[in-house]
Amino acid sequence: MKLLAPLLGALAAVAVAKNARGYPSLSATAASQTSPARDGAVFFFRLLIQRYVAAECPDALFFNSTNSAFYADCAQFNYACTNGSAISFNDTGGVPPPIDCDTKQVFELYFQHDSLTGPIVLPGVVEARIFSFYGSSSYNKTAAEMVAIKDKEISSIDFPDLVNITYDLNIRDMHNLASISMPKLENIGGSARIYLRDGPAISLSLPKLFHVKTDIDLFGKIDALEFPALISTPQIKVNTTGDLDCIAFAKSVLNATEWPVYGDKSEDGNSSVVCNSKKASVTMHPLPSTASRAGLGFCGNLMLLAILVAGANSVV
């Protein structure tokens, strides 16, 4: 019975420390125990429960209104272990995860369900394999149904700790999106595609983004656009019905692009930067110096191929 006492005490502590979702709170169990034996037992049972919870997290997380809390925990707290398993470990209290399970697990994140509304905020996610937001499809919906859905769709996207996207960033058909915030995002290993339709005017700034492997393609009502740290991407295309100053934007990112553009359909692959707005339509490419490599370094001379100052009806 003496041998069972620490284990029974641990079970009681875990039961008391459970949060609203039924899983144990690390900070609560740690704070409530003083016995080393009981602490060890609590940690043992916590690991058992954490491993069970982690096993329920698929590699691809498709968020909706009913699973969003659980999947958010997966994205925030799951760690991969050296033996191939995984645990869920809340390290926000400053306690590090076990030494054999100290690598944050990386997921594909999909936010594509009609039930998702309002702001989406998910701190603690440093890396994602795929980052995908899709708005409501008009398929089999009447115009009245689409109007009713539009005002309830996701209004803002905020990932304050996201640094790396292994493959693609996709944000499409978001009718109500007014804000995108990823202040720490540095690298996208594939394409960045943001297509916003019929939504409010948006200003987009990715202050630390320095590399996008494939291309950047943006569409929607964009009034301001800033990539101040960008040093490498093959091509940037922007089509906006907003008030973006295309000439200033194109000049600000031109030296980050490549020329000629591989696979470009235009003559000589000259469309390194294409920007169309109410104010202007611009197609530009950089003139590389003999000592530099495409996308990483160019001389200061810019070759402006076409600037068509246009009115409100000139957007392509």
CSV table of C-alpha atoms in Angstrom, one decimal:
chain,number,residue,atom,x,y,z
A,1,MET,CA,0.0,0.0,0.0
A,2,LYS,CA,2.9,2.3,0.7
A,3,LEU,CA,4.2,1.7,-2.8
A,4,LEU,CA,0.8,2.6,-4.3
A,5,ALA,CA,0.4,5.8,-2.2
A,6,PRO,CA,2.5,8.0,-4.5
A,7,LEU,CA,0.7,6.7,-7.6
A,8,LEU,CA,-2.7,7.3,-6.1
A,9,GLY,CA,-1.7,10.7,-5.0
A,10,ALA,CA,-0.5,11.5,-8.5
A,11,LEU,CA,-3.7,10.4,-10.0
A,12,ALA,CA,-5.6,12.6,-7.6
A,13,ALA,CA,-3.3,15.5,-8.4
A,14,VAL,CA,-3.8,15.0,-12.2
A,15,ALA,CA,-7.6,14.8,-11.7
A,16,VAL,CA,-7.6,18.1,-9.7
A,17,ALA,CA,-5.3,19.8,-12.2
A,18,LYS,CA,-7.4,19.0,-15.3
A,19,ASN,CA,-8.4,22.0,-17.3
A,20,ALA,CA,-11.8,22.6,-19.0
A,21,ARG,CA,-10.8,20.3,-21.9
A,22,GLY,CA,-10.1,17.4,-19.6
A,23,TYR,CA,-6.3,17.4,-19.9
A,24,PRO,CA,-3.9,18.1,-17.1
A,25,SER,CA,-2.4,21.5,-16.5
A,26,LEU,CA,1.4,21.4,-16.1
A,27,SER,CA,1.5,24.5,-14.0
A,28,ALA,CA,-1.3,23.4,-11.7
A,29,THR,CA,0.2,19.9,-11.0
A,30,ALA,CA,3.7,21.3,-10.5
A,31,ALA,CA,2.5,24.0,-8.1
A,32,SER,CA,0.4,21.6,-6.0
A,33,GLN,CA,3.0,19.0,-5.2
A,34,THR,CA,5.8,19.1,-2.6
A,35,SER,CA,6.8,15.4,-2.4
A,36,PRO,CA,9.6,14.3,-4.7
A,37,ALA,CA,8.0,10.8,-5.1
A,38,ARG,CA,4.7,12.4,-5.9
A,39,ASP,CA,6.3,14.8,-8.3
A,40,GLY,CA,7.9,11.9,-10.1
A,41,ALA,CA,4.6,10.0,-10.3
A,42,VAL,CA,2.7,13.1,-11.5
A,43,PHE,CA,5.3,13.6,-14.3
A,44,PHE,CA,5.0,9.9,-15.3
A,45,PHE,CA,1.2,10.0,-15.5
A,46,ARG,CA,1.3,13.4,-17.2
A,47,LEU,CA,3.6,11.9,-19.9
A,48,LEU,CA,1.2,9.0,-20.4
A,49,ILE,CA,-1.7,11.4,-20.9
A,50,GLN,CA,0.4,13.8,-23.1
A,51,ARG,CA,1.5,10.9,-25.3
A,52,TYR,CA,-2.1,9.9,-25.7
A,53,VAL,CA,-3.2,13.4,-26.6
A,54,ALA,CA,-0.3,13.8,-29.0
A,55,ALA,CA,-1.3,10.6,-30.8
A,56,GLU,CA,-4.6,12.2,-31.7
A,57,CYS,CA,-3.0,15.0,-33.6
A,58,PRO,CA,-2.8,14.2,-37.4
A,59,ASP,CA,0.0,15.6,-39.5
A,60,ALA,CA,-2.6,17.9,-41.3
A,61,LEU,CA,-4.8,20.0,-39.1
A,62,PHE,CA,-8.1,21.0,-40.7
A,63,PHE,CA,-9.6,23.6,-38.4
A,64,ASN,CA,-13.3,24.1,-37.9
A,65,SER,CA,-15.4,25.6,-35.1
A,66,THR,CA,-15.7,22.3,-33.2
A,67,ASN,CA,-12.0,21.1,-33.2
A,68,SER,CA,-10.2,24.5,-33.2
A,69,ALA,CA,-9.3,24.5,-29.5
A,70,PHE,CA,-7.8,21.0,-29.7
A,71,TYR,CA,-6.0,21.5,-32.9
A,72,ALA,CA,-4.6,24.8,-31.6
A,73,ASP,CA,-3.1,22.9,-28.7
A,74,CYS,CA,-1.6,20.4,-31.2
A,75,ALA,CA,0.0,23.2,-33.2
A,76,GLN,CA,1.3,25.0,-30.1
A,77,PHE,CA,2.4,22.3,-27.7
A,78,ASN,CA,3.3,19.1,-29.6
A,79,TYR,CA,6.9,17.9,-29.5
A,80,ALA,CA,8.5,15.1,-31.5
A,81,CYS,CA,10.5,12.5,-29.6
A,82,THR,CA,13.7,10.7,-30.6
A,83,ASN,CA,11.9,7.3,-30.5
A,84,GLY,CA,9.3,8.4,-33.1
A,85,SER,CA,6.5,9.2,-30.7
A,86,ALA,CA,5.2,12.7,-29.7
A,87,ILE,CA,4.1,14.4,-26.5
A,88,SER,CA,2.0,17.5,-25.8
A,89,PHE,CA,3.9,19.8,-23.5
A,90,ASN,CA,3.0,23.3,-22.4
A,91,ASP,CA,6.3,25.1,-22.1
A,92,THR,CA,4.8,28.6,-21.5
A,93,GLY,CA,5.6,28.4,-17.8
A,94,GLY,CA,9.4,28.3,-18.7
A,95,VAL,CA,9.8,24.6,-17.9
A,96,PRO,CA,11.6,22.9,-20.9
A,97,PRO,CA,10.3,19.7,-22.4
A,98,PRO,CA,12.0,16.3,-21.8
A,99,ILE,CA,15.5,16.2,-23.4
A,100,ASP,CA,14.4,13.3,-25.7
A,101,CYS,CA,11.3,15.2,-26.8
A,102,ASP,CA,12.6,18.7,-27.4
A,103,THR,CA,11.8,19.3,-31.1
A,104,LYS,CA,8.6,21.1,-31.8
A,105,GLN,CA,6.3,19.2,-34.1
A,106,VAL,CA,5.5,20.8,-37.5
A,107,PHE,CA,2.0,20.5,-39.0
A,108,GLU,CA,0.1,21.4,-42.1
A,109,LEU,CA,-2.4,24.1,-41.1
A,110,TYR,CA,-5.7,24.4,-43.0
A,111,PHE,CA,-8.4,26.9,-42.1
A,112,GLN,CA,-11.0,26.2,-44.8
A,113,HIS,CA,-14.3,25.7,-43.1
A,114,ASP,CA,-17.4,27.9,-43.3
A,115,SER,CA,-17.9,27.7,-39.6
A,116,LEU,CA,-14.7,29.7,-38.9
A,117,THR,CA,-15.5,33.3,-38.1
A,118,GLY,CA,-14.0,36.4,-36.6
A,119,PRO,CA,-10.3,36.9,-35.8
A,120,ILE,CA,-7.8,33.9,-35.9
A,121,VAL,CA,-5.0,34.3,-33.4
A,122,LEU,CA,-2.5,31.5,-32.8
A,123,PRO,CA,0.7,32.3,-30.9
A,124,GLY,CA,3.4,29.8,-30.2
A,125,VAL,CA,3.5,28.3,-33.7
A,126,VAL,CA,7.0,28.9,-35.0
A,127,GLU,CA,6.9,26.7,-38.1
A,128,ALA,CA,4.3,25.2,-40.4
A,129,ARG,CA,4.7,22.9,-43.4
A,130,ILE,CA,1.7,24.4,-45.3
A,131,PHE,CA,-0.3,27.5,-44.2
A,132,SER,CA,-3.7,27.6,-46.0
A,133,PHE,CA,-6.7,29.8,-45.5
A,134,TYR,CA,-9.7,29.4,-47.9
A,135,GLY,CA,-12.9,31.5,-47.7
A,136,SER,CA,-16.4,30.2,-48.4
A,137,SER,CA,-16.9,28.7,-51.8
A,138,SER,CA,-19.8,30.0,-53.9
A,139,TYR,CA,-20.5,26.5,-55.2
A,140,ASN,CA,-24.2,25.5,-54.7
A,141,LYS,CA,-24.8,28.8,-52.8
A,142,THR,CA,-27.2,31.6,-53.8
A,143,ALA,CA,-26.1,35.2,-53.9
A,144,ALA,CA,-28.1,35.9,-50.7
A,145,GLU,CA,-26.4,33.0,-49.0
A,146,MET,CA,-23.0,34.3,-50.0
A,147,VAL,CA,-23.9,37.8,-48.6
A,148,ALA,CA,-24.9,36.2,-45.3
A,149,ILE,CA,-21.7,34.2,-45.1
A,150,LYS,CA,-19.4,37.1,-46.1
A,151,ASP,CA,-20.0,39.2,-43.0
A,152,LYS,CA,-19.3,36.3,-40.7
A,153,GLU,CA,-16.1,35.1,-42.3
A,154,ILE,CA,-12.6,35.4,-40.8
A,155,SER,CA,-11.8,39.0,-40.3
A,156,SER,CA,-8.1,38.9,-39.3
A,157,ILE,CA,-5.2,36.5,-39.3
A,158,ASP,CA,-2.5,36.8,-36.6
A,159,PHE,CA,0.4,34.4,-36.1
A,160,PRO,CA,2.8,36.4,-33.9
A,161,ASP,CA,5.5,33.8,-33.6
A,162,LEU,CA,5.5,32.2,-37.1
A,163,VAL,CA,9.0,32.2,-38.6
A,164,ASN,CA,9.1,29.6,-41.3
A,165,ILE,CA,6.7,28.0,-43.8
A,166,THR,CA,8.3,24.9,-45.3
A,167,TYR,CA,6.2,24.9,-48.5
A,168,ASP,CA,3.3,27.2,-49.5
A,169,LEU,CA,1.4,30.1,-48.0
A,170,ASN,CA,-2.1,30.3,-49.5
A,171,ILE,CA,-4.8,32.8,-48.5
A,172,ARG,CA,-7.7,32.6,-51.0
A,173,ASP,CA,-11.3,33.9,-51.5
A,174,MET,CA,-11.4,35.7,-48.1
A,175,HIS,CA,-14.3,38.1,-48.4
A,176,ASN,CA,-14.1,39.7,-45.0
A,177,LEU,CA,-10.4,39.8,-44.3
A,178,ALA,CA,-9.1,43.1,-43.1
A,179,SER,CA,-5.7,42.3,-41.5
A,180,ILE,CA,-2.8,39.8,-41.9
A,181,SER,CA,-0.1,39.9,-39.2
A,182,MET,CA,3.0,37.7,-39.3
A,183,PRO,CA,5.7,40.0,-37.9
A,184,LYS,CA,8.4,37.3,-37.5
A,185,LEU,CA,7.9,35.4,-40.8
A,186,GLU,CA,11.3,35.1,-42.5
A,187,ASN,CA,11.1,32.3,-45.0
A,188,ILE,CA,8.6,30.6,-47.4
A,189,GLY,CA,9.9,27.5,-49.0
A,190,GLY,CA,7.4,27.5,-51.9
A,191,SER,CA,4.9,30.1,-53.2
A,192,ALA,CA,3.1,33.0,-51.4
A,193,ARG,CA,-0.4,33.3,-52.9
A,194,ILE,CA,-2.9,35.8,-51.4
A,195,TYR,CA,-6.1,36.2,-53.4
A,196,LEU,CA,-8.7,38.4,-51.7
A,197,ARG,CA,-12.1,39.0,-53.4
A,198,ASP,CA,-14.6,41.7,-52.7
A,199,GLY,CA,-13.2,42.3,-49.2
A,200,PRO,CA,-12.2,45.5,-47.4
A,201,ALA,CA,-9.0,47.4,-48.3
A,202,ILE,CA,-5.9,45.9,-46.7
A,203,SER,CA,-2.4,47.0,-45.9
A,204,LEU,CA,0.1,44.1,-45.8
A,205,SER,CA,3.6,44.3,-44.2
A,206,LEU,CA,5.9,41.4,-43.7
A,207,PRO,CA,8.8,43.2,-42.0
A,208,LYS,CA,11.2,40.2,-41.7
A,209,LEU,CA,10.4,38.1,-44.8
A,210,PHE,CA,13.7,37.7,-46.7
A,211,HIS,CA,13.1,34.7,-48.9
A,212,VAL,CA,10.3,33.2,-51.0
A,213,LYS,CA,11.5,30.3,-53.1
A,214,THR,CA,9.0,30.2,-55.9
A,215,ASP,CA,7.1,33.4,-56.3
A,216,ILE,CA,4.8,36.0,-54.7
A,217,ASP,CA,1.4,36.5,-56.2
A,218,LEU,CA,-1.1,38.9,-54.7
A,219,PHE,CA,-4.6,39.9,-55.7
A,220,GLY,CA,-7.3,42.0,-54.0
A,221,LYS,CA,-8.0,45.5,-52.7
A,222,ILE,CA,-4.5,46.3,-51.5
A,223,ASP,CA,-3.7,49.9,-50.5
A,224,ALA,CA,-0.2,49.4,-49.0
A,225,LEU,CA,2.5,46.7,-49.4
A,226,GLU,CA,5.9,46.4,-47.7
A,227,PHE,CA,8.6,43.7,-47.8
A,228,PRO,CA,11.5,45.7,-46.4
A,229,ALA,CA,13.8,42.7,-45.7
A,230,LEU,CA,13.1,40.7,-48.9
A,231,ILE,CA,16.4,39.7,-50.7
A,232,SER,CA,15.4,36.7,-52.8
A,233,THR,CA,12.4,35.6,-54.8
A,234,PRO,CA,12.2,34.9,-58.6
A,235,GLN,CA,9.0,36.9,-59.3
A,236,ILE,CA,6.4,39.2,-57.8
A,237,LYS,CA,3.0,39.8,-59.3
A,238,VAL,CA,0.4,42.2,-57.7
A,239,ASN,CA,-3.0,43.0,-59.1
A,240,THR,CA,-5.0,45.3,-56.9
A,241,THR,CA,-8.1,47.5,-57.1
A,242,GLY,CA,-6.7,49.5,-54.3
A,243,ASP,CA,-4.5,52.7,-54.1
A,244,LEU,CA,-1.1,50.9,-54.0
A,245,ASP,CA,1.7,53.0,-55.4
A,246,CYS,CA,2.9,50.4,-57.8
A,247,ILE,CA,6.0,52.4,-59.0
A,248,ALA,CA,7.3,52.9,-55.5
A,249,PHE,CA,6.6,49.3,-54.5
A,250,ALA,CA,8.2,47.8,-57.6
A,251,LYS,CA,11.4,49.8,-57.0
A,252,SER,CA,11.5,48.7,-53.4
A,253,VAL,CA,11.5,45.0,-54.2
A,254,LEU,CA,13.2,44.9,-57.6
A,255,ASN,CA,16.6,43.9,-56.5
A,256,ALA,CA,15.2,40.9,-54.7
A,257,THR,CA,13.9,39.4,-57.9
A,258,GLU,CA,15.5,37.3,-60.7
A,259,TRP,CA,16.0,38.1,-64.4
A,260,PRO,CA,15.3,36.6,-66.7
A,261,VAL,CA,12.4,34.9,-65.0
A,262,TYR,CA,12.6,31.1,-65.5
A,263,GLY,CA,9.5,29.8,-67.3
A,264,ASP,CA,8.0,33.3,-67.8
A,265,LYS,CA,5.7,33.5,-70.8
A,266,SER,CA,6.5,37.1,-71.7
A,267,GLU,CA,9.2,37.9,-74.2
A,268,ASP,CA,12.7,37.5,-72.7
A,269,GLY,CA,11.3,36.7,-69.3
A,270,ASN,CA,11.2,40.4,-68.4
A,271,SER,CA,8.4,40.4,-65.9
A,272,SER,CA,10.4,40.1,-62.7
A,273,VAL,CA,8.0,42.5,-61.0
A,274,VAL,CA,4.5,43.2,-62.3
A,275,CYS,CA,2.2,45.5,-60.4
A,276,ASN,CA,-1.2,46.8,-61.5
A,277,SER,CA,-3.3,49.2,-59.4
A,278,LYS,CA,-5.5,52.3,-59.8
A,279,LYS,CA,-2.5,54.5,-59.9
A,280,ALA,CA,-0.2,52.7,-62.4
A,281,SER,CA,0.7,49.5,-64.2
A,282,VAL,CA,4.3,48.6,-64.0
A,283,THR,CA,6.5,45.8,-65.4
A,284,MET,CA,10.1,45.9,-64.4
A,285,HIS,CA,13.2,43.7,-64.1
A,286,PRO,CA,16.6,44.3,-62.5
A,287,LEU,CA,19.9,44.6,-64.4
A,288,PRO,CA,22.3,42.2,-62.7
A,289,SER,CA,25.9,43.1,-62.1
A,290,THR,CA,28.5,40.8,-63.5
A,291,ALA,CA,29.6,39.7,-60.0
A,292,SER,CA,26.2,39.0,-58.5
A,293,ARG,CA,23.8,36.0,-58.6
A,294,ALA,CA,20.2,36.4,-59.6
A,295,GLY,CA,17.9,37.2,-56.7
A,296,LEU,CA,20.7,37.9,-54.2
A,297,GLY,CA,22.6,40.9,-55.4
A,298,PHE,CA,22.2,43.5,-58.2
A,299,CYS,CA,23.7,46.8,-59.1
A,300,GLY,CA,21.8,49.9,-58.4
A,301,ASN,CA,20.7,50.5,-62.0
A,302,LEU,CA,17.1,49.6,-62.6
A,303,MET,CA,15.7,48.9,-66.0
A,304,LEU,CA,12.1,50.2,-66.2
A,305,LEU,CA,10.5,48.4,-69.1
A,306,ALA,CA,7.0,49.8,-69.0
A,307,ILE,CA,5.1,52.3,-66.8
A,308,LEU,CA,1.6,52.9,-67.9
A,309,VAL,CA,0.1,55.5,-65.6
A,310,ALA,CA,-3.5,54.6,-65.6
A,311,GLY,CA,-6.9,55.5,-64.2
A,312,ALA,CA,-9.2,53.5,-62.1
A,313,ASN,CA,-10.3,51.3,-65.1
A,314,SER,CA,-6.8,50.2,-66.1
A,315,VAL,CA,-6.3,47.3,-63.7
A,316,VAL,CA,-5.6,44.1,-65.5
